[in-house]
Each structure stands twice: as structure tokens, then as C-alpha cells.
Coordinates of C-alpha atoms and ligand atoms in Angstrom, one line a residue:
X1017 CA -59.9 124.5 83.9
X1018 CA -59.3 125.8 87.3
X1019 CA -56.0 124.2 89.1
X1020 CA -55.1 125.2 93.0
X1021 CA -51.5 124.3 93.7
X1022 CA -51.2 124.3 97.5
X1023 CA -47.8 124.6 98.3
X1024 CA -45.1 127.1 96.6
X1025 CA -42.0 125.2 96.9
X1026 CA -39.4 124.0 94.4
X1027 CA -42.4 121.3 93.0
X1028 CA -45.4 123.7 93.5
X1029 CA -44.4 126.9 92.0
X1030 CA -42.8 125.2 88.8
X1031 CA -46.0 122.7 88.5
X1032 CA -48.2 125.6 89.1
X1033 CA -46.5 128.0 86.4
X1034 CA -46.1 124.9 83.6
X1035 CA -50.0 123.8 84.2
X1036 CA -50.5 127.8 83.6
X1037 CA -48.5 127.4 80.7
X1038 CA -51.0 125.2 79.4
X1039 CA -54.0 127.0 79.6
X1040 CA -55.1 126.1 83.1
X1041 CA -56.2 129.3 85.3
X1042 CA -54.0 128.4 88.7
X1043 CA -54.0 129.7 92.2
X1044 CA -51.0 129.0 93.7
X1045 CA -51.8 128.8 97.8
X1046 CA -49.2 128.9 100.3
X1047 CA -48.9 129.3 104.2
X1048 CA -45.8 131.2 104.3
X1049 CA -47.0 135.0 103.6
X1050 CA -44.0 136.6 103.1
X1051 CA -43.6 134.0 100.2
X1052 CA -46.8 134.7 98.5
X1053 CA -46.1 138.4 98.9
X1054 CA -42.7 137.5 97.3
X1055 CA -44.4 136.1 94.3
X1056 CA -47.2 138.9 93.8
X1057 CA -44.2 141.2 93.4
X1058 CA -43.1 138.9 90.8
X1059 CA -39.8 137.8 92.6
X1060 CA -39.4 134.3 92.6
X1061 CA -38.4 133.1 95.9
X1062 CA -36.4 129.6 94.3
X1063 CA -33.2 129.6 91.8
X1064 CA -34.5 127.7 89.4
X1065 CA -33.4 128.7 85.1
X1066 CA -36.4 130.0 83.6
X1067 CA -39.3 130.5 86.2
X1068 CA -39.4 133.6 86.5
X1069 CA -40.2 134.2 83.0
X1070 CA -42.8 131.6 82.9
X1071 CA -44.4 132.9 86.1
X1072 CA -44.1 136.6 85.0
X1073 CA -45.4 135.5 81.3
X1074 CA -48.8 133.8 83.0
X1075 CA -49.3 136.5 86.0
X1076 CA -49.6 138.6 82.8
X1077 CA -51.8 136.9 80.8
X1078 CA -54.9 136.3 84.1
X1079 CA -54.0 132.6 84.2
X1080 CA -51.4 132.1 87.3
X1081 CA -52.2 133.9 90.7
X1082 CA -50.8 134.0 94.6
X1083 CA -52.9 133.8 97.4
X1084 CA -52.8 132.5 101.0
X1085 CA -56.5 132.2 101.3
X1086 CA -57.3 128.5 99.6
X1087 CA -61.5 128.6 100.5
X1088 CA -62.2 130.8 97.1
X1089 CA -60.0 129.2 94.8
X1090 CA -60.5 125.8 96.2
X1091 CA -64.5 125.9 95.5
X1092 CA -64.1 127.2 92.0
X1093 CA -61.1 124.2 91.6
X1094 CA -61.8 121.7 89.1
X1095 CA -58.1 120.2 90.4
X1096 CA -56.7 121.0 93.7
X1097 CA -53.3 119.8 94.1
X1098 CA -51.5 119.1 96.8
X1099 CA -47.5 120.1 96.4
X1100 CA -46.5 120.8 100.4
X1101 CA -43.4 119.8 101.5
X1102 CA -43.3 116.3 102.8
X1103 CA -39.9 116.8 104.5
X1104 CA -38.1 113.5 106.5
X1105 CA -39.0 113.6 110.4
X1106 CA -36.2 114.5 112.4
X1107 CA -34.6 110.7 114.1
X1108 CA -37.6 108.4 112.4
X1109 CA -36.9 109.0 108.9
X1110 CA -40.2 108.9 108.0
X1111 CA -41.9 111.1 105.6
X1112 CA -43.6 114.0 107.5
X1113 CA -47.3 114.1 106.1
X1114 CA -48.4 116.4 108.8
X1115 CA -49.4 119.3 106.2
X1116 CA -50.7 117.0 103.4
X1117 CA -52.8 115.7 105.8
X1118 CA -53.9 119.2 107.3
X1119 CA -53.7 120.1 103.5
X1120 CA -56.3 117.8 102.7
X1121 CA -59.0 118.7 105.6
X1122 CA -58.5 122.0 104.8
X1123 CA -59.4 121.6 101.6
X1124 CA -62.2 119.3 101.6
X1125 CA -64.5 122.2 103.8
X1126 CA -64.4 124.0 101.3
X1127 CA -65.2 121.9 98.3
X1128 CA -68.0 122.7 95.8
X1129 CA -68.8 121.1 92.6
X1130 CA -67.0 117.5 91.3
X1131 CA -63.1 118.2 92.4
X1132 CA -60.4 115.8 92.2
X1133 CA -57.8 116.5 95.1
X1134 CA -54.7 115.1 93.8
X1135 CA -51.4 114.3 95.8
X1136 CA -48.3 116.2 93.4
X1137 CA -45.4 115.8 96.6
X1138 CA -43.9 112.5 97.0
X1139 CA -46.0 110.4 99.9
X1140 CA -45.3 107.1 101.3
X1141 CA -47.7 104.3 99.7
X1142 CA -51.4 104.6 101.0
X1143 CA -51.5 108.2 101.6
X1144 CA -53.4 109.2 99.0
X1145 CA -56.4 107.0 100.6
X1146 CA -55.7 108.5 103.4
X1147 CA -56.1 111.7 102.0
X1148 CA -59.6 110.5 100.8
X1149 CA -60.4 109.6 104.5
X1150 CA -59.4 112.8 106.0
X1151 CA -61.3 114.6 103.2
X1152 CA -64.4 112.4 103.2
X1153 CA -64.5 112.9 107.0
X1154 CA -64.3 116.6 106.7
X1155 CA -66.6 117.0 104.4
X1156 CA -69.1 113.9 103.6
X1157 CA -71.8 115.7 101.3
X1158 CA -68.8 116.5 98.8
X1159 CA -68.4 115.1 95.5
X1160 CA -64.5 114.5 94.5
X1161 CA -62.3 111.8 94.2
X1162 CA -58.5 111.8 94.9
X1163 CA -55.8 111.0 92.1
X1164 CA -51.6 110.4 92.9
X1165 CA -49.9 112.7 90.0
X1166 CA -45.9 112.3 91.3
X1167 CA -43.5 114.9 89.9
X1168 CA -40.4 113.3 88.6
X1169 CA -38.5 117.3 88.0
X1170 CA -35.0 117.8 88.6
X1171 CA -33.7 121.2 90.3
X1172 CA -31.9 123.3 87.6
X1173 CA -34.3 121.7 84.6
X1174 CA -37.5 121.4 86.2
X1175 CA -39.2 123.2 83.3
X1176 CA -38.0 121.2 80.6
X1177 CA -38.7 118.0 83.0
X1178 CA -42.2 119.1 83.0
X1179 CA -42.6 120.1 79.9
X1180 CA -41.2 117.2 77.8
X1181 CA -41.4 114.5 80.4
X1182 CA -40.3 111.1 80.0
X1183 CA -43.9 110.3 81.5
X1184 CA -46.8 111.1 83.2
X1185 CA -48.0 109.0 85.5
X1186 CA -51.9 108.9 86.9
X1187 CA -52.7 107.0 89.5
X1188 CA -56.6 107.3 89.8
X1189 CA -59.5 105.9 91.1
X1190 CA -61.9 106.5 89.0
X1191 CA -63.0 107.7 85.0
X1192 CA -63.7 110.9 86.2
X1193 CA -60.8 111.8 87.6
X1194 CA -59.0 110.0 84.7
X1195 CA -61.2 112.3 82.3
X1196 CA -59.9 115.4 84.0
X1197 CA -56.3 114.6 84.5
X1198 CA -56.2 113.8 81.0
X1199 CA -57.6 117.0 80.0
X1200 CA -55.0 119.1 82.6
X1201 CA -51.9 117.0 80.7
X1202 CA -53.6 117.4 76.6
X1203 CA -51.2 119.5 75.8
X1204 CA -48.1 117.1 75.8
X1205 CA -50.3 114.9 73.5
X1206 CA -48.5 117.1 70.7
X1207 CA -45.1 115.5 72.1
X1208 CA -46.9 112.0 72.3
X1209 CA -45.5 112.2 76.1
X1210 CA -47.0 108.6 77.5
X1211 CA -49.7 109.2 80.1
X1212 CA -49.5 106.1 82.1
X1213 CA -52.9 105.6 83.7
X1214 CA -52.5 103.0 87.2
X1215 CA -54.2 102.8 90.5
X1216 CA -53.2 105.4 93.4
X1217 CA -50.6 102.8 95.3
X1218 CA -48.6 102.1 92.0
X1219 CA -48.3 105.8 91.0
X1220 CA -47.0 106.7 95.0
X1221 CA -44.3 103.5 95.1
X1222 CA -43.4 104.1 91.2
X1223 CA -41.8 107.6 92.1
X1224 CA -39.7 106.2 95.3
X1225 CA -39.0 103.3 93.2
X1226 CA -37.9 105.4 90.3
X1227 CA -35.6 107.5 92.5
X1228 CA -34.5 104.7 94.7
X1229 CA -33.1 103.0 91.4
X1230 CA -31.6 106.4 90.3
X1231 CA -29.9 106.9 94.0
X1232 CA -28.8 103.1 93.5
X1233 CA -27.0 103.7 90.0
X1234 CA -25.0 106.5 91.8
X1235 CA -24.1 104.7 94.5
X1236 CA -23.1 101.6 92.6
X1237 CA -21.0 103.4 90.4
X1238 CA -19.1 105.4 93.6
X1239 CA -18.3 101.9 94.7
X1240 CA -17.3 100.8 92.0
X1241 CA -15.0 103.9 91.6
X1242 CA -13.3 102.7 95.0
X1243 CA -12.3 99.2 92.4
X1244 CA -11.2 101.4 90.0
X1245 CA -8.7 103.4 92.5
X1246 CA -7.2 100.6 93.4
X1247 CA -6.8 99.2 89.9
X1248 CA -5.6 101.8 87.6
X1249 CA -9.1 101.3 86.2
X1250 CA -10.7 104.0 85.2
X1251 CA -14.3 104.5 86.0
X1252 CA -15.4 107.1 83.5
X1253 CA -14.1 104.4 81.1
X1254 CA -15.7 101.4 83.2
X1255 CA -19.7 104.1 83.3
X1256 CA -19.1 104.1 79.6
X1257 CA -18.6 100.7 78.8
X1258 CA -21.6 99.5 81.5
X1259 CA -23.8 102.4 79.9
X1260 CA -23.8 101.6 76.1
X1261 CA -25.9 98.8 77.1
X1262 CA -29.5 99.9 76.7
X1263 CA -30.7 97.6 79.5
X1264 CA -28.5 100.0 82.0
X1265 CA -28.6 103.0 80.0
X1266 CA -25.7 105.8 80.4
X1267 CA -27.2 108.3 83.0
X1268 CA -26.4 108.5 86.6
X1269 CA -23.0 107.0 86.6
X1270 CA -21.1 109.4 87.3
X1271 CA -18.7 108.9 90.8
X1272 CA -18.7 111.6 92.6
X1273 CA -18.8 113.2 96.2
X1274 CA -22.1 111.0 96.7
X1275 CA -26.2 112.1 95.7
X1276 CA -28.1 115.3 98.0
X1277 CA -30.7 117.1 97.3
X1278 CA -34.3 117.4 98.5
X1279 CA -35.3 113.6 97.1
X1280 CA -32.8 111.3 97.1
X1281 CA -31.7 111.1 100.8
X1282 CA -35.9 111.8 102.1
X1283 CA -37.2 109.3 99.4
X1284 CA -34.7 106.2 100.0
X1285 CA -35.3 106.6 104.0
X1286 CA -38.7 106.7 103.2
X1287 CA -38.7 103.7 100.8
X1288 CA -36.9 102.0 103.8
X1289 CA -39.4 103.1 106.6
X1290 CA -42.0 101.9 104.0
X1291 CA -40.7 98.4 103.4
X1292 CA -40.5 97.9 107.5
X1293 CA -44.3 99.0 108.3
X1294 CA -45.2 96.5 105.2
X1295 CA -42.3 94.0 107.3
X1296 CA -40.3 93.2 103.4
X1297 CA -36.9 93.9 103.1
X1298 CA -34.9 96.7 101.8
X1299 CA -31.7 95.4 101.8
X1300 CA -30.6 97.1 98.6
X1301 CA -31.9 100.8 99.2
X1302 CA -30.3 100.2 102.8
X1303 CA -27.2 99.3 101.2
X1304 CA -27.5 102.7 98.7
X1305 CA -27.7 105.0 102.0
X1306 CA -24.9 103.7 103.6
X1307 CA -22.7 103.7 100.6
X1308 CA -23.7 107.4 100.0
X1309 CA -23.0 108.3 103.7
X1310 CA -19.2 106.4 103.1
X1311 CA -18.6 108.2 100.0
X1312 CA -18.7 111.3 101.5
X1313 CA -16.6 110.5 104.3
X1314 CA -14.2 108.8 101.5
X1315 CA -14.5 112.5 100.0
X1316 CA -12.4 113.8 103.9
X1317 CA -10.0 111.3 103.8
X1318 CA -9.1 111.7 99.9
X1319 CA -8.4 115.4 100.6
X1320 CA -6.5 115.0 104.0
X1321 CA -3.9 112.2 101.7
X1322 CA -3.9 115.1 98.6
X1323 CA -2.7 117.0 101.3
X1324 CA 0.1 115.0 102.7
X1325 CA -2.1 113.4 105.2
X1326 CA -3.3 116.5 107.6
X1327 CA -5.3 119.9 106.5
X1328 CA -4.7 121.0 110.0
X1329 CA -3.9 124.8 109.2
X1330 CA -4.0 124.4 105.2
X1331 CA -6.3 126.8 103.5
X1332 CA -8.5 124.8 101.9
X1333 CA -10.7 126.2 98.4
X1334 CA -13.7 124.8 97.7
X1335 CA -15.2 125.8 94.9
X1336 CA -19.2 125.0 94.6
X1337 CA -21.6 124.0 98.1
X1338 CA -25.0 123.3 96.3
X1339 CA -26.2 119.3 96.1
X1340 CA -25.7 120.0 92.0
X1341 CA -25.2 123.0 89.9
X1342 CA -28.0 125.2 88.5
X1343 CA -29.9 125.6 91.8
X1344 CA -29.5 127.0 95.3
X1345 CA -30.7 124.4 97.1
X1346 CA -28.1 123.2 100.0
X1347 CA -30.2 120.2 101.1
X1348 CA -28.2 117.0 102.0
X1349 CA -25.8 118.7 99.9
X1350 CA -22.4 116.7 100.3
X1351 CA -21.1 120.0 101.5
X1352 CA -22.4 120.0 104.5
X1353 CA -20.7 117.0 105.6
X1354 CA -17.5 117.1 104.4
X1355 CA -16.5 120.9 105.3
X1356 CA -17.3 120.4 108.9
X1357 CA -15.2 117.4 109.0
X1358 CA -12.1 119.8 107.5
X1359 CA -12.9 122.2 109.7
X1360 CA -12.9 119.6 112.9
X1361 CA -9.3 118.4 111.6
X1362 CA -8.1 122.5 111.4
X1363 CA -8.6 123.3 108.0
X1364 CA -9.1 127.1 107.1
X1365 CA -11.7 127.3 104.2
X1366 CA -12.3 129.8 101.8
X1367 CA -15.7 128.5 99.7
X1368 CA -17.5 130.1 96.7
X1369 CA -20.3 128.6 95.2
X1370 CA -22.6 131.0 91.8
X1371 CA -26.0 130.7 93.5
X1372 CA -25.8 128.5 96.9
X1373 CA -23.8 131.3 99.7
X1374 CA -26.8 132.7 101.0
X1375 CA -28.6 129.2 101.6
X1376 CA -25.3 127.7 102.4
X1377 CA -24.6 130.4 105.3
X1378 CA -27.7 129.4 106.8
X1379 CA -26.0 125.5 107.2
X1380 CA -23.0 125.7 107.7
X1381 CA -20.5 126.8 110.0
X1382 CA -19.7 130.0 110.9
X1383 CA -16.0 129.4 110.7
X1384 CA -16.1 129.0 106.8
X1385 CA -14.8 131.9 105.0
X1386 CA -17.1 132.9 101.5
X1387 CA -15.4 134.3 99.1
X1388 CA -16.9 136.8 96.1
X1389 CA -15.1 135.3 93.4
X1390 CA -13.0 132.3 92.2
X1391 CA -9.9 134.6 92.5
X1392 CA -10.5 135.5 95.8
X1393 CA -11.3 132.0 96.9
X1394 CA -8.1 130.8 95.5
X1395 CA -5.5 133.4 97.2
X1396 CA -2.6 131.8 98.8
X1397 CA -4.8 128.4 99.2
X1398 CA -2.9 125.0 99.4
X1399 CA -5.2 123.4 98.1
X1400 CA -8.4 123.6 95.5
X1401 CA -11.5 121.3 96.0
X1402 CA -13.8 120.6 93.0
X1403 CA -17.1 120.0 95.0
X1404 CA -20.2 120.8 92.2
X1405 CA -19.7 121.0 88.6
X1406 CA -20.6 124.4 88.2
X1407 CA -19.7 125.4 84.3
X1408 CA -18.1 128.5 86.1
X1409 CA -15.5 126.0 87.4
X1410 CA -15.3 123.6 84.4
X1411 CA -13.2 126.8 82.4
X1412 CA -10.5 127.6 84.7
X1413 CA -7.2 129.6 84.3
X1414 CA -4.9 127.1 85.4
X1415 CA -1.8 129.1 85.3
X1416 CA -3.8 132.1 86.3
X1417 CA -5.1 129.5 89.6
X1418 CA -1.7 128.0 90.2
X1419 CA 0.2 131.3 90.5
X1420 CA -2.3 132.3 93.0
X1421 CA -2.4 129.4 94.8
X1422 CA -0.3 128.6 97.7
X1423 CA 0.4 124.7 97.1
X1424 CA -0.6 122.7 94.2
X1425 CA -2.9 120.4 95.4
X1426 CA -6.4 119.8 93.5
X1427 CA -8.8 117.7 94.6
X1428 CA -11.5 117.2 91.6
X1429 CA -14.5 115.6 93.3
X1430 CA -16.3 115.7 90.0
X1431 CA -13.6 114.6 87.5
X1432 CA -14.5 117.6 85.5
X1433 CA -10.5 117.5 84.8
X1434 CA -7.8 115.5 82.9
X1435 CA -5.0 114.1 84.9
X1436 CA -2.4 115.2 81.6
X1437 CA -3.7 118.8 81.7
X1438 CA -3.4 119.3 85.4
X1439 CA 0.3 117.8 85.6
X1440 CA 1.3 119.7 82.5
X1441 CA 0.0 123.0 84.9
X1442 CA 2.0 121.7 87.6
X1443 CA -0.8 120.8 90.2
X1444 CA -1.1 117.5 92.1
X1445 CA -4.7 116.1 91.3
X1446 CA -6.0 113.8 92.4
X1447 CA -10.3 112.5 91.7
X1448 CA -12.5 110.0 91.7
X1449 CA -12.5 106.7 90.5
X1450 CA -9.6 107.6 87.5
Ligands
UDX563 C1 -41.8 119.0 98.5 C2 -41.2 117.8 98.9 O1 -39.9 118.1 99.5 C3 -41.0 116.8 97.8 O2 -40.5 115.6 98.2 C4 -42.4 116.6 97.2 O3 -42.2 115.8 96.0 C5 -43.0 117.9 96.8 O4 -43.1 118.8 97.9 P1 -40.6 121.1 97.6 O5 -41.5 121.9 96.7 O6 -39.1 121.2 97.4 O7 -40.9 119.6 97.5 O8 -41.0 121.5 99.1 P2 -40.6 122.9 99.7 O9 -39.6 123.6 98.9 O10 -40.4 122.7 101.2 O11 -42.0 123.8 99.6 C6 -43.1 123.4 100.3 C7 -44.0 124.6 100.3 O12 -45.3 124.3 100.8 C8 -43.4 125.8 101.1 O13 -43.4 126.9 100.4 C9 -44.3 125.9 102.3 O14 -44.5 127.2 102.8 C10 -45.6 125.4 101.8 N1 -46.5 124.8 102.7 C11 -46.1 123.9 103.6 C12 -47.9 125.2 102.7 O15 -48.3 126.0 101.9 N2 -48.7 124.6 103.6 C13 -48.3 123.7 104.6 O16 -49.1 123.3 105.4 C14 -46.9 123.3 104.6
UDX564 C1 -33.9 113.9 91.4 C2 -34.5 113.0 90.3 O1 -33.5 113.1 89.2 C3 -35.8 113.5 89.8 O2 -36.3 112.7 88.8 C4 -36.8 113.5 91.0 O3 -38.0 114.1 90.7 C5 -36.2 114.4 92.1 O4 -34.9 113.9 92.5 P1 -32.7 116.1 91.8 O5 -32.6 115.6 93.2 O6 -33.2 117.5 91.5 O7 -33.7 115.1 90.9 O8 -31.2 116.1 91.1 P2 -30.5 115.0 90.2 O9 -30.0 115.7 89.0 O10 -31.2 113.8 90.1 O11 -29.2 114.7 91.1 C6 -29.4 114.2 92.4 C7 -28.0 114.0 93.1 O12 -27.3 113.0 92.5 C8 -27.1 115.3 93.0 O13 -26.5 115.4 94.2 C9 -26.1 114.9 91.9 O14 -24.9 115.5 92.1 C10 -26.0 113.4 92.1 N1 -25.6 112.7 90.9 C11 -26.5 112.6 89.8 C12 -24.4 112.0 90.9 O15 -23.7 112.0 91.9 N2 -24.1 111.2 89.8 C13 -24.9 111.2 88.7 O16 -24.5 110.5 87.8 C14 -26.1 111.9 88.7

């Protein structure tokens, strides 16, 4: 089968390389030159474990290639899919389908033979028969239909997402397209992974439903966390208890410094925008943003009272930028909300993060200091600041950190820690929830 991937971002490039994996000849296509050039040279332009193996392993083998040109590949497709970023418009929130849409027309002009365009990035409800409109206009003698084929990956295991998913799910229009999709996913029929066949507007609201409810666990459980603090509860106790029930399931509780990343916060304003230009209520997801939003401004004041109440002139380590570990992406990351606000209040801050510095340089401040290593972050700080779980950081030398620290104070926004261990090293931690 011939696949064109159009777009080589975090969802393109991996769901290019995995259908490669599985026999497909793909064409990734992608606007951004000095990225295609990137790739042709083998260097993968994403952190992401694994993917440049697998996109070595099929460049090798004929069946995965880089081009910026889509009219070749696209009339020899059998599947083109659409994987461009669909990134939230700046002030509206909404989801900005400005190059799925030019995606799609450019596409359709060059069509030949039966072709199913198919929508992989996450797109409000209705787009994908909006993407047959465009295309039909553009070209009204071609024969294709259009399918919704959502990505449910997570940065840092988007491979082993893909390739042992919890689901597929293919929204269609038509046995065709069904036939075809069917024969692109065969070969997780050895892992019995359910393909779940529905029509194109369930497949688009099931992913922003499914991460919607995913952001909501998170945010439930941060509040919750705030009961616990006040209780003597303690909420990894609480997440445990809640998640041996199969109905809620033990994922996705764990408090922390609030969600990022380059889903949650675009696909719950989405959801939101969604539910207004239908006019039904979103009460809950709205509730899920602002809570997120709270939590990390809880995150500023829980470090200023660590630290007796002001950071003004404390040096401040904070170890990890990225939204999670296991990937360099910086968006929405909690990061890049919470060090300004030190930095507004006088805080000096040394930061280290394994993958995210280069990305995070590009977001944040210039007054942030980036250190090369955890030792060097540490020197003469007052106070250390857990801010992604990075299993670099979940191994410390505790005496080692405390005799090169300044003060004592450790602020573990990921309760990676124990409260025992900590005190018995002589540091002042405080966390979440515990
Ligand atoms: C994006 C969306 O963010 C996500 O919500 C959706 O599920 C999938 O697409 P991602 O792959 O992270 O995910 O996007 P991004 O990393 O921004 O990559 C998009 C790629 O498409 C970029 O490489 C960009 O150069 C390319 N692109 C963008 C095109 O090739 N053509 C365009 O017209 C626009
Ligand atoms: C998410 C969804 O998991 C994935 O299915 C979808 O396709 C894309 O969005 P991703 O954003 O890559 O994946 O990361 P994920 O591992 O889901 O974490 C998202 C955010 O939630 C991170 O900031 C993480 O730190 C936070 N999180 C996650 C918590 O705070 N607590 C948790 O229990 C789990």
C-alpha cells in the first residue's frame, strides 16, 4: 500500500515510521524544508525513544521516504493522511485548521485513482466533512472518500502507543474506505488490538472526549490533593484507594504541578469552543482548565511558604522544564508559568532539565540560569524544586545534594520522594497532596 503522511511533527513522523513498520511504502511530506532535509540526513528533528531507529530501519529497507513535493506521492497514494499541526489560535482558543484545510485542497488536485484522505491530527467535530467539501471542490472528477483515524500517542512512548494500542478507532464513511483502513492496521490483528469502526463525527469527538476525561482525572485528583493538605490525608493513599476500582481505573491520578503538553490544554479549549458553536454546556471541561491554571499558580505560592514566605534573592533549583519526562517538548509545560512568576517575586534560578534546555531557552526568560548538570544546578541553592519526574532525578545523592546546597528546602512537585527519607537527610520537603 502507498501511505502519504503530510505533516512531520511529533504525530506525523511517528505514524509515518510505525505504518512503514508495517509494510506500507510512506512519503512523509512536509512544508518546513530544512526539516525534510533534517530527516533525509537521517536526523530526527523530535526527542522521542526509539524513532530514530525505526525511521533509520525503514529509510533502509525503500519503504519510508522525505519529500516536500506532495503531487507525486499523493497520485500514487492509496492513503493520504493528514497529520499537520492543528495548533490553538492565539485569544479564541479555537483549533487552528488553516493548514488541514489548505492540506486538503492541496491534495485533492492532485489525486488519481480511488484515495481515501484521512484526518490523523486532532480536528474539532465536522471537519473531516469539511475536508470532503474542500476536496470535492478542488477536484470534482476525483474518486476518494475521507475517513477520521485520531492518534491517541503519548510523547516519550509514542511507538509502543502505536504499536500495541488500546484501540483503533475508524471513523468512515463508506466500505471502501473501511476495506483499506483495515488493510493499513492488519498487522495489529496478531495483538487482537480492537479496530472500532464509527462514523467520521464519533471518531473526531471520541479523541477530545478521551483526553478531556484524561485532563479531568488529573485535575480532580490536584484538587483533591488540596483536601488532602489540609487533612493529613494523604493523596497517593487516597489515588490508590479511588483507583483499585475498575470503574475509575488507577492511571492519571497522580497530583502534581498540573497537565501540559501539546493536547491537553489545545484539546479541552477546543472541546469548550466546540460545545459553544453546538450552544451545550461544558461546565466540567471548563471547570478542568481552571483548576489546571490554579494548580500551577498553587505550585508559586507552595514554594514561596517552603521558603519562609519570599524567594526574593533565594537561588532557586529547578530540576526538569519539559510538560513530562522522556520528551523535549516545552508546550504548556508547567514550567513556563511558574518560573516567571519566581522570577517576578526576585528569585535567582538555576534550571537543568536531560532533553528540554534547548526548546526551553526558546520560552522562557532570559534571566533563567541553565545549568550542565544536577551538581551544577544545585551549588549554593536554597532551595531544590522537583518540577518533572525525570528518572535522572528520582536517584539523587541526598547527602551529596544537601552539602552542596545552600538551605535545605525541597520542594517535590512530583512526590517522587518520602517525607522520612528527606528529614532523615536533613531537608525541609515539602509536596503535593501528602
Ligand atoms: C499536531 C497537533 O498538534 C495535534 O493536536 C494533532 O493530533 C496532530 O498534529 P504535532 O505532530 O505535535 O501534532 O504537530 P507539530 O509538531 O506542530 O507538527 C506539525 C508538522 O506539520 C510540522 O512539521 C509542520 O512543518 C508541518 N506542516 C504544518 C506542514 O507540513 N504543512 C502545513 O501546512 C502545516
Ligand atoms: C496525552 C494523552 O495521554 C494521549 O493519549 C493523547 O494522544 C495525547 O495527549 P501526552 O500529552 O503526550 O499524551 O502526555 P501524558 O502522558 O498524557 O501527560 C499529559 C500531562 O498530564 C503531562 O503534563 C503529565 O505530567 C500530566 N499528568 C499525567 C499528570 O499530571 N498526572 C497524571 O497522573 C498523568
Amino acid at each position: 500500500m502507498n501511505v502519504v503522511m503530510i505533516g512531520a511533527g511529533y504525530v506525523g513522523l511517528v505514524s509515518g515510521a510505525c505504518f512503514a513498520e508495517f509494510g506500507a511504502h510512506v512519503t512523509c511530506v512536509d512544508k518546513d524544508a530544512a526539516r525534510i532535509a533534517a530527516l533525509k540526513a537521517g536526523e530526527i528533528p523530535i526527542y522521542e525513544p526509539g524513532l530514530d531507529n525505526l525511521v533509520e530501519r525503514n529509510m533502509r529497507a525503500g519503504r519510508l521516504a522525505f519529500t516536500t513535493e506532495l503531487a507525486e506521492p499523493v497520485a500514487q497514494a492509496d492513503l493520504v493522511f493528514i497529520a499537520v499541526g492543528t495548533p490553538t489560535r492565539r485569544g479564541d482558543g479555537y483549533a487552528d485548521l488553516k493548514y488541514v484545510y489548505a492540506a486538503a485542497g492541496e491534495v485533492a488536485t492532485h489525486l488519481q485513482g480511488y484515495t481515501v484522505i484521512v484526518d490523523k491530527s486532532t480536528v474539532p467535530v465536522g471537519t473531516a466533512r469539511e475536508v470532503l467539501r474542500i476536496a470535492r471542490k478542488a477536484n470534482p472528477q476525483a474518486d476518494f472518500d475521507v475517513a477520521s483515524n485520531p492518534e491517541f500517542l503519548r510523547e516519550g512512548s509514542a511507538i509502543a502507543d502505536f504499536m500495541r494500542p488500546d484501540r483503533v478507532v475508524l471513523g468512515v464513511e463508506s466500505e471502501r474506505a473501511e476495506a483499506l483502513l483495515r488493510e493499513l492496521y492488519r498487522p495489529l490483528n496478531l495483538i487482537e488490538a480492537p479496530i472500532l469502526v464509527t462514523g467520521l463525527e464519533s471518531a473526531e469527538i471520541t479523541k477530545y472526549a478521551a483526553n478531556a476525561f484524561l485532563a479531568t482525572k488529573i485535575s480532580f485528583i490536584n484538587e483533591i490533593s488540596q483536601l488532602c493538605e489540609q487533612t493529613g490525608a494523604d493523596v497517593h493513599e487516597v489515588a490508590r484507594g479511588m483507583g483499585l476500582d475498575g470503574r475509575i481505573g488507577r492511571k492519571f491520578l497522580h497530583a502534581g504541578p498540573g497537565y501540559g503538553g501539546s493536547c491537553f490544554p489545545k484539546d479541552t479549549v477546543a472541546l469548550i469552543r466546540m460545545a459553544q458553536e453546538h450552544g451545550v454546556s461544558s461546565r466540567i471541561v471548563e471547570s478542568v482548565v481552571e483548576v489546571n491554571a490554579s494548580q500551577k499558580a498553587r505550585m508559586v505560592s507552595k514554594i514561596r511558604e517552603a521558603l519562609g514566605g519570599s524567594v526574593a534573592d533565594k537561588t532557586i533549583a529547578v530540576l526538569g522544564l519539559t510538560f513530562k519526562p522522556e520528551t523535549d517538548d516545552m508546550r504548556e509545560a508547567p514550567s513556563l508559568a511558574i518560573l516567571p512568576a519566581l522570577l517576578d517575586r526576585g528569585a535567582v534560578i538555576r534550571a537543568h532539565d536531560p532533553e528540554g534546555m534547548e526548546e526551553a531557552k526558546k520560552e522562557l526568560p532570559a534571566a533563567v540560569i541553565y545549568a550542565a548538570g544536577i551538581d551544577e544546578a544545585v551549588q549554593n541553592a536554597d532551595a531544590v524544586v522537583l518540577l518533572t519526574e525525570w528518572n535522572q532525578y528520582r536517584g539523587l545523592d541526598l547527602p551529596r545534594l544537601r552539602a552542596q546546597m545552600r538551605g535545605n528546602v525541597f520542594v517535590d512537585l512530583r512526590n517522587v520522594y518520602e517525607r522520612e527519607l528527606m528529614a532523615t537527610h536533613g531537608f525541609a520537603y515539602t509536596c503535593v497532596g501528602r
